[in-house]
Short mmCIF file of C-alpha atoms and ligand atoms in Angstrom, two decimals:
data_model
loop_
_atom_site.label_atom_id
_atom_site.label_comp_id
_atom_site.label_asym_id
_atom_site.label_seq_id
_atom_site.Cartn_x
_atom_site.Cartn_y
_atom_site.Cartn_z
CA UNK V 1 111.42 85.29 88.24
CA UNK V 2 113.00 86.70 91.14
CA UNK V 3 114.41 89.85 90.43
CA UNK V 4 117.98 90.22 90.55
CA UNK V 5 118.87 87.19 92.32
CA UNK V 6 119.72 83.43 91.65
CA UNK V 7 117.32 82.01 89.41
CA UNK V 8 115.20 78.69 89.04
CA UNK V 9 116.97 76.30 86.58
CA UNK V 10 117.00 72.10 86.66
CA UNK V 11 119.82 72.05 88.50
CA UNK V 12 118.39 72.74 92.02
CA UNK V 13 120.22 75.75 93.64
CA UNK V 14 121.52 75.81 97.29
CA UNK V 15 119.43 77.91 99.43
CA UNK V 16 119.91 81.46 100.01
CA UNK V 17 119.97 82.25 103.72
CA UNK V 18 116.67 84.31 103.01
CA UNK V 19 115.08 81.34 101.81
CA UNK V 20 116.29 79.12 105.06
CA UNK V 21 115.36 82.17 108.18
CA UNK V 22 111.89 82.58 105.98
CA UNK V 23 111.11 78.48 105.19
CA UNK V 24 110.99 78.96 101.69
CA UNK V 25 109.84 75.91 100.31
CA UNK V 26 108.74 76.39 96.72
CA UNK V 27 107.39 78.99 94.50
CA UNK V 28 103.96 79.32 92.78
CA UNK V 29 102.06 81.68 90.63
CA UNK V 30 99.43 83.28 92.53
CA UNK V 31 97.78 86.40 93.89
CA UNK V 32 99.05 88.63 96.36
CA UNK V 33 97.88 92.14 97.04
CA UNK V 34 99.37 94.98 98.45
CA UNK V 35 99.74 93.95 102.18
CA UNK V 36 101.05 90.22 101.06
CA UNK V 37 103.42 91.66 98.89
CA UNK V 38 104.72 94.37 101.69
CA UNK V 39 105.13 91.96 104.11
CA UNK V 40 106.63 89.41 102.16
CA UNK V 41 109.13 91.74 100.35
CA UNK V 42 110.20 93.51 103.51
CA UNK V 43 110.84 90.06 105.28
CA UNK V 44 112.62 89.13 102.20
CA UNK V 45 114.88 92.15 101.40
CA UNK V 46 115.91 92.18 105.33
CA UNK V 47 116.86 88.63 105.64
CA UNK V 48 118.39 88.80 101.91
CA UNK V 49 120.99 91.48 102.66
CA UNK V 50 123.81 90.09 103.40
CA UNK V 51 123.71 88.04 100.50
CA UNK V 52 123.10 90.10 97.56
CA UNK V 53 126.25 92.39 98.85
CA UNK V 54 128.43 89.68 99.23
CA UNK V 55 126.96 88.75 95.25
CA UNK V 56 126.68 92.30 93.94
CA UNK V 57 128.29 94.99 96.14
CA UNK V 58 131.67 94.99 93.87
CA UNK V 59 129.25 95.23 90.75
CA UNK V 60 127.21 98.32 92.41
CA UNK V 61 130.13 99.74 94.12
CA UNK V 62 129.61 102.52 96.94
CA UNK V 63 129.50 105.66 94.83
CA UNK V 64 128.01 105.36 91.53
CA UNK V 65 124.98 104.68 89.68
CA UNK V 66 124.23 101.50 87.40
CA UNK V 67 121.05 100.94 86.19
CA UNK V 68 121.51 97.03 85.20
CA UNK V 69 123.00 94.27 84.80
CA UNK V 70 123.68 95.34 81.50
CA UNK V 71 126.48 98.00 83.27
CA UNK V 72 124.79 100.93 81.99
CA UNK V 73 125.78 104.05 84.14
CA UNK V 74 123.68 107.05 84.71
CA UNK V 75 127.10 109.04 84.37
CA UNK V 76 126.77 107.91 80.29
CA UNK V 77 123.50 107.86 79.73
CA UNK V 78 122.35 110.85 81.30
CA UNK V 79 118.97 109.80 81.22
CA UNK V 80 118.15 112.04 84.40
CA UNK V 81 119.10 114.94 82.74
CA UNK V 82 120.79 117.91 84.94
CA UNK V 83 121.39 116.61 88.26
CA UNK V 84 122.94 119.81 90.04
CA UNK V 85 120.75 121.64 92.36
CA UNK V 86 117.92 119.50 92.05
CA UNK V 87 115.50 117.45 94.30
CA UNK V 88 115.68 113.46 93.82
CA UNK V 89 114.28 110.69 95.16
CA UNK V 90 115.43 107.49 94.98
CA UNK V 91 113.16 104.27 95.61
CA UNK V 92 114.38 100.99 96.16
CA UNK V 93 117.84 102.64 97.33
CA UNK V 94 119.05 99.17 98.70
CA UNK V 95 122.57 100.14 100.17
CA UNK V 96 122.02 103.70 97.85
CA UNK V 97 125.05 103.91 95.74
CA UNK V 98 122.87 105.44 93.05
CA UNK V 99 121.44 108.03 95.60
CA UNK V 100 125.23 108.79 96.97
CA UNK V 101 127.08 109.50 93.32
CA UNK V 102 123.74 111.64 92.86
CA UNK V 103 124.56 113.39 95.65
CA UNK V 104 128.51 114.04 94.34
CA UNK V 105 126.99 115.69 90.96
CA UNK V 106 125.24 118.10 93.42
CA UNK V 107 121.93 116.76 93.62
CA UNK V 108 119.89 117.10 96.93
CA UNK V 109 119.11 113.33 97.39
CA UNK V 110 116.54 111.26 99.63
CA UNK V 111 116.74 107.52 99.33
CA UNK V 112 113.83 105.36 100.27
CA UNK V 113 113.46 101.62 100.88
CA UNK V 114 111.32 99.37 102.37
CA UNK V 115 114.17 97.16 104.09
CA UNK V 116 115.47 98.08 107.36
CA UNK V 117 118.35 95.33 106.67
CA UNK V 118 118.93 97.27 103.07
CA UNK V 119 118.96 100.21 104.80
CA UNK V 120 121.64 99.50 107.23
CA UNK V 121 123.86 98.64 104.37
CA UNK V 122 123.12 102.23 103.14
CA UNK V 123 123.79 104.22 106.37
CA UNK V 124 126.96 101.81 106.80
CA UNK V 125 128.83 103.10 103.74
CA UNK V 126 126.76 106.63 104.18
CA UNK V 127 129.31 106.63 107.23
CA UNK V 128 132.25 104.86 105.42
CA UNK V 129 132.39 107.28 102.14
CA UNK V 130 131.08 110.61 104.07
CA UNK V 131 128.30 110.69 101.57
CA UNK V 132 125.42 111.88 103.88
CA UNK V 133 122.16 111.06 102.12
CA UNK V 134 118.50 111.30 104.64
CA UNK V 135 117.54 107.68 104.16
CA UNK V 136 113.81 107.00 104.63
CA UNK V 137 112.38 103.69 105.44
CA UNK V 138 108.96 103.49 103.33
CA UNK V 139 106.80 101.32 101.29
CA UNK V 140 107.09 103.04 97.09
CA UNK V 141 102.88 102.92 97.39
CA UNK V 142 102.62 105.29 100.25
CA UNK V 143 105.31 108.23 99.78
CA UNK V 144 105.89 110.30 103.14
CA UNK V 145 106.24 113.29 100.83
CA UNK V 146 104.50 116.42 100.68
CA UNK V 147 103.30 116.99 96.55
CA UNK V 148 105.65 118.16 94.71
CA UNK V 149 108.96 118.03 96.71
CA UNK V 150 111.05 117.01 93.73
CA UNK V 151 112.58 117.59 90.70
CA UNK V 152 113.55 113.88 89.56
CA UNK V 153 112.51 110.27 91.20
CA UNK V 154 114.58 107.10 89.70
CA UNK V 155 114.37 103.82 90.72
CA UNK V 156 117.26 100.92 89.45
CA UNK V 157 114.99 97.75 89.88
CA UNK V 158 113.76 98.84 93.57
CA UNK V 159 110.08 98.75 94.21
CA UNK V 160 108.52 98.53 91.15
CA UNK V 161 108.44 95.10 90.62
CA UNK V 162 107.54 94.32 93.92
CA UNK V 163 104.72 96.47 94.35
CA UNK V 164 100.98 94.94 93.65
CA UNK V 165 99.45 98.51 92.89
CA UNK V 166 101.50 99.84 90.34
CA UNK V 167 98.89 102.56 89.34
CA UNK V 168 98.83 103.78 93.04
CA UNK V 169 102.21 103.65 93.28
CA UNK V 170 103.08 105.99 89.51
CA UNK V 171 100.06 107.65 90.88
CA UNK V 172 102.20 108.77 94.36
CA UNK V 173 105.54 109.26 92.37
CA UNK V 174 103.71 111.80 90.50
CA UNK V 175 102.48 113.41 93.15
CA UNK V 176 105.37 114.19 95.04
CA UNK V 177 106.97 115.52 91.54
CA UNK V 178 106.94 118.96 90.71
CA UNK V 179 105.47 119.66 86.99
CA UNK V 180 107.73 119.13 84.37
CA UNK V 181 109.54 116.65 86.99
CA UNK V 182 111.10 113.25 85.59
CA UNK V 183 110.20 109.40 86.39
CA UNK V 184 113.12 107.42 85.53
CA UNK V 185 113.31 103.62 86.51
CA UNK V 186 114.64 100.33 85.39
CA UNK V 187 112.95 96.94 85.68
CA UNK V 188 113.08 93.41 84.52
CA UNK V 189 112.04 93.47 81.12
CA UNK V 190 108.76 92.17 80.80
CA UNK V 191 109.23 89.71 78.16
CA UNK V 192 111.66 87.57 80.12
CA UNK V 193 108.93 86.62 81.71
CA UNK V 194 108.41 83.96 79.07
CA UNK V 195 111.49 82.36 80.03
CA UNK V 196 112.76 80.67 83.05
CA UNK V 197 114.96 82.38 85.46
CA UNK V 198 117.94 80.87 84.16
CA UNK V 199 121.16 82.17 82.67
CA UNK V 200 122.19 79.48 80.88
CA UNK V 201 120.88 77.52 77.51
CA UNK V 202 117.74 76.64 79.26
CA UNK V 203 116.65 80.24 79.94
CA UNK V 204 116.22 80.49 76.27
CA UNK V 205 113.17 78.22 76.18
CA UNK V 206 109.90 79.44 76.02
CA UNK V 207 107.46 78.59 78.89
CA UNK V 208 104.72 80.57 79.76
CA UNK V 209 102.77 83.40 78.41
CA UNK V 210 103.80 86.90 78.71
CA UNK V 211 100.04 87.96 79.00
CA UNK V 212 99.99 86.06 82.43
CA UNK V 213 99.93 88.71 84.84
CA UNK V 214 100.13 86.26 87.82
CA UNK V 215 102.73 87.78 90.65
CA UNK V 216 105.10 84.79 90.87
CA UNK V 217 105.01 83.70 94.71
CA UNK V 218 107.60 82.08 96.47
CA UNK V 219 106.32 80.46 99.90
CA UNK V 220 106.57 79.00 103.01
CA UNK V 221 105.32 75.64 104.05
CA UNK V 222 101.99 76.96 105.10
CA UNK V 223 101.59 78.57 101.47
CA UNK V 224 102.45 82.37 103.22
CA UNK V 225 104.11 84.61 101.00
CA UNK V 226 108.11 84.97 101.41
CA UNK V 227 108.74 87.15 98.23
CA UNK V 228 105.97 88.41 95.43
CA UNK V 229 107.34 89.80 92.38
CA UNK V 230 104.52 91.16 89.98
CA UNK V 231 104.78 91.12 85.93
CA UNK V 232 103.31 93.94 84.13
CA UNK V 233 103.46 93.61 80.15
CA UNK V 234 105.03 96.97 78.14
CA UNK V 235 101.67 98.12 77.60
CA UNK V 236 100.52 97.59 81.21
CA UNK V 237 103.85 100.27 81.93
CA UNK V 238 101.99 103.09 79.63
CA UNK V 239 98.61 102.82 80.53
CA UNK V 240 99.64 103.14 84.57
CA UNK V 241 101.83 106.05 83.46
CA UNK V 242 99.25 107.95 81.76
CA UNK V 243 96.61 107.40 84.12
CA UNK V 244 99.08 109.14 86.24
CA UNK V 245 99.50 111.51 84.33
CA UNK V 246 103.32 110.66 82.95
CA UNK V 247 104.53 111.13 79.59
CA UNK V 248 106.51 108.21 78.41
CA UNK V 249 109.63 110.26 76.84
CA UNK V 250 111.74 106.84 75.99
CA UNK V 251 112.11 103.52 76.47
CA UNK V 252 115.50 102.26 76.45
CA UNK V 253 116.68 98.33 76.38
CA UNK V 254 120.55 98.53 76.70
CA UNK V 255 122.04 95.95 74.46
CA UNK V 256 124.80 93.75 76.55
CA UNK V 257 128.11 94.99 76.04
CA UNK V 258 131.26 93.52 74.36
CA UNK V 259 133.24 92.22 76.98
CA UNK V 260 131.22 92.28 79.72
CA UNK V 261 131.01 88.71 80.65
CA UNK V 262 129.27 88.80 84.64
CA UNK V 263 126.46 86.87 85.07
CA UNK V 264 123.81 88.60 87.59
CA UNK V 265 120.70 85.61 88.52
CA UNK V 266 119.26 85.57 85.46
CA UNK V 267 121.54 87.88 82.79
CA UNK V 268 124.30 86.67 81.04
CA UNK V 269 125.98 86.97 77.64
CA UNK V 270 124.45 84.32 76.22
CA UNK V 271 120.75 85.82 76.43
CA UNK V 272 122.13 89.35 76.63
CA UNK V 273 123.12 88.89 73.31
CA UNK V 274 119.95 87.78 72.04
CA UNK V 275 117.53 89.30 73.91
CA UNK V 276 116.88 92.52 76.13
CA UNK V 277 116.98 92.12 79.95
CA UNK V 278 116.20 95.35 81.15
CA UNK V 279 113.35 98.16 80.39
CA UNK V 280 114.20 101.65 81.52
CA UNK V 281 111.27 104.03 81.00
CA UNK V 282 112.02 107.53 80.93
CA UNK V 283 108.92 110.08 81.57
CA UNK V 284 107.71 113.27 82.53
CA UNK V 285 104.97 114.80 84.72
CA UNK V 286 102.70 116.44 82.28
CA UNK V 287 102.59 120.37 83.34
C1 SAM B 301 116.82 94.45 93.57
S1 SAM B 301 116.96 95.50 94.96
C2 SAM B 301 117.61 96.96 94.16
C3 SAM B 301 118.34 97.83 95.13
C4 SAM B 301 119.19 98.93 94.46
N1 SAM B 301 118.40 99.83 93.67
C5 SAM B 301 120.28 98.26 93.65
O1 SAM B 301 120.36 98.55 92.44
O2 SAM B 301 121.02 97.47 94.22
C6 SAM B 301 115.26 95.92 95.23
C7 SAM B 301 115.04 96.91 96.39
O3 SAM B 301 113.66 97.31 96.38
C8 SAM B 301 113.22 97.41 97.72
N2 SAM B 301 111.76 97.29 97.77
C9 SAM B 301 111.01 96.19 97.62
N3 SAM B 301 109.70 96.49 97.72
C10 SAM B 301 109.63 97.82 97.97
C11 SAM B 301 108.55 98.72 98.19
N4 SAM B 301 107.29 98.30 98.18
N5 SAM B 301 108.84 100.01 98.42
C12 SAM B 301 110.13 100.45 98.44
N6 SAM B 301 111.19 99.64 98.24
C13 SAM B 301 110.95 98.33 98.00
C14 SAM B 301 113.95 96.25 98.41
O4 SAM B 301 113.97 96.39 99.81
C15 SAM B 301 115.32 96.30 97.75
O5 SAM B 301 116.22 97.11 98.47
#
């Protein structure tokens, strides 16, 4: 289920170098709350790094802001609304592309992420491109913000899916929004969860039950926690919005494109065209 990266299939895949400095041994479907999943995520994302820009950098580019696999870009979809001369905050930022073509369109940006070793990809090309963006190294479930210091927050797959209170955490977002501010943010859609994390013919076989809300666990040999990503069903998304007191404005599942034929872990044409991949819920603080 990882998110993002290299999927399980039958074939077994070589290791990632995460999975080798961490002793990742297996994977399970288990458990974790908030300080598991913090520890394990940060641990993971650092010693991940390198890899997912050598897999993905091209795809993400320096400068610009994709949601998903799917290639949709902000620039199209405009699903964040005027940009110029507003407040956003980015979570998840990885290396912050998204955060630094915000910051061209003239919006005040601040990108936050849990990883130093994400991080240092960000302030790297911060330095290459002359995009300065304040970068600020934070776990999505505790914002350093003061209430309502922004206009817009987005997220493109960072955090949310690797946080274990997801109420607390839409509960903090909205917080540090100003009324009337936007929530925008992409995940995993939640029914690939039913599937196995594999691109190919056998990721379109059914195998568990998208009502199993049990964080999928990948682990060391002495059962610790080296990455947690938790599912949340569709309806699990509205309820923790509205008890934060989000509107849900839309929810868009970009269709896979003609033409585009890269495979990203788990998306590819073949279930792209069949099924969605990605949720992006758009809301709104209520007043
Ligand atoms: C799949 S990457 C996405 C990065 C970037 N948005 C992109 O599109 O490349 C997920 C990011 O979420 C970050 N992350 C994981 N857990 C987090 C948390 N609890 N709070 C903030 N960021 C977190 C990771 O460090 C990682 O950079």
């Amino acid at each position: 289920m990882s998110t993002l990266e290299a999927g399980a299939s039958e074939e077994p895949a070589p290791q990632r170098a995460a999975e080798r400095v961490l002793g990742t041994v297996g994977s399970e479907r288990r458990w974790a709350d908030s300080a598991e999943s913090v520890a394990a995520n940060s641990a993971w994302w650092d010693a991940d790094a390198d890899d997912y820009h050598v897999e993905h950098g091209e795809f993400l580019g320096v400068s610009d802001f994709v949601w998903c696999p799917e290639a949709l870009r902000e620039d199209d979809a405009r699903l964040l609304g005027d940009i110029a001369g507003r407040d956003v905050l980015e979570i998840g930022c990885g290396s912050a592309p998204c955060a630094r073509w915000l910051a061209t369109q003239g919006a005040r940006v601040t990108a936050l992420d849990l990883s130093a070793g994400m991080l240092r990809y960000a302030a790297a090309a911060g330095e290459a491109t002359g995009i300065d963006v304040p970068l600020v190294r934070a776990n999505a479930e505790r914002l350093p913000f003061a209430a309502g210091s922004f206009d817009l927050a987005c997220s493109a797959f960072g955090g949310v899916p690797f946080v274990a209170d997801i109420a607390g955490t839409f509960r903090e977002i909205a917080r540090v929004l100003r009324p009337g501010g936007s929530w925008v943010f992409a995940v995993t859609h939640p029914m690939r969860w039913i599937f196995p994390d594999d691109p190919g013919p056998n990721g379109l076989r059914v195998t568990g039950s998208y009502f199993d809300r049990t964080p999928y666990v990948e682990v060391d040999g002495d059962g610790h926690a080296t990455y947690v990503e938790h599912h949340r069903t569709l309806g699990d998304f509205v309820r923790a919005l509205t008890g934060a007191g989000l509107t849900l404005v839309d929810l868009v599942e970009p269709e896979w494109p003609e033409g585009l034929t890269e495979v990203w872990g788990q998306w590819s044409p073949l279930r792209g065209e069949l099924f969605p991949g990605t949720a992006i819920f758009v809301t709104r603080r209520v007043a």
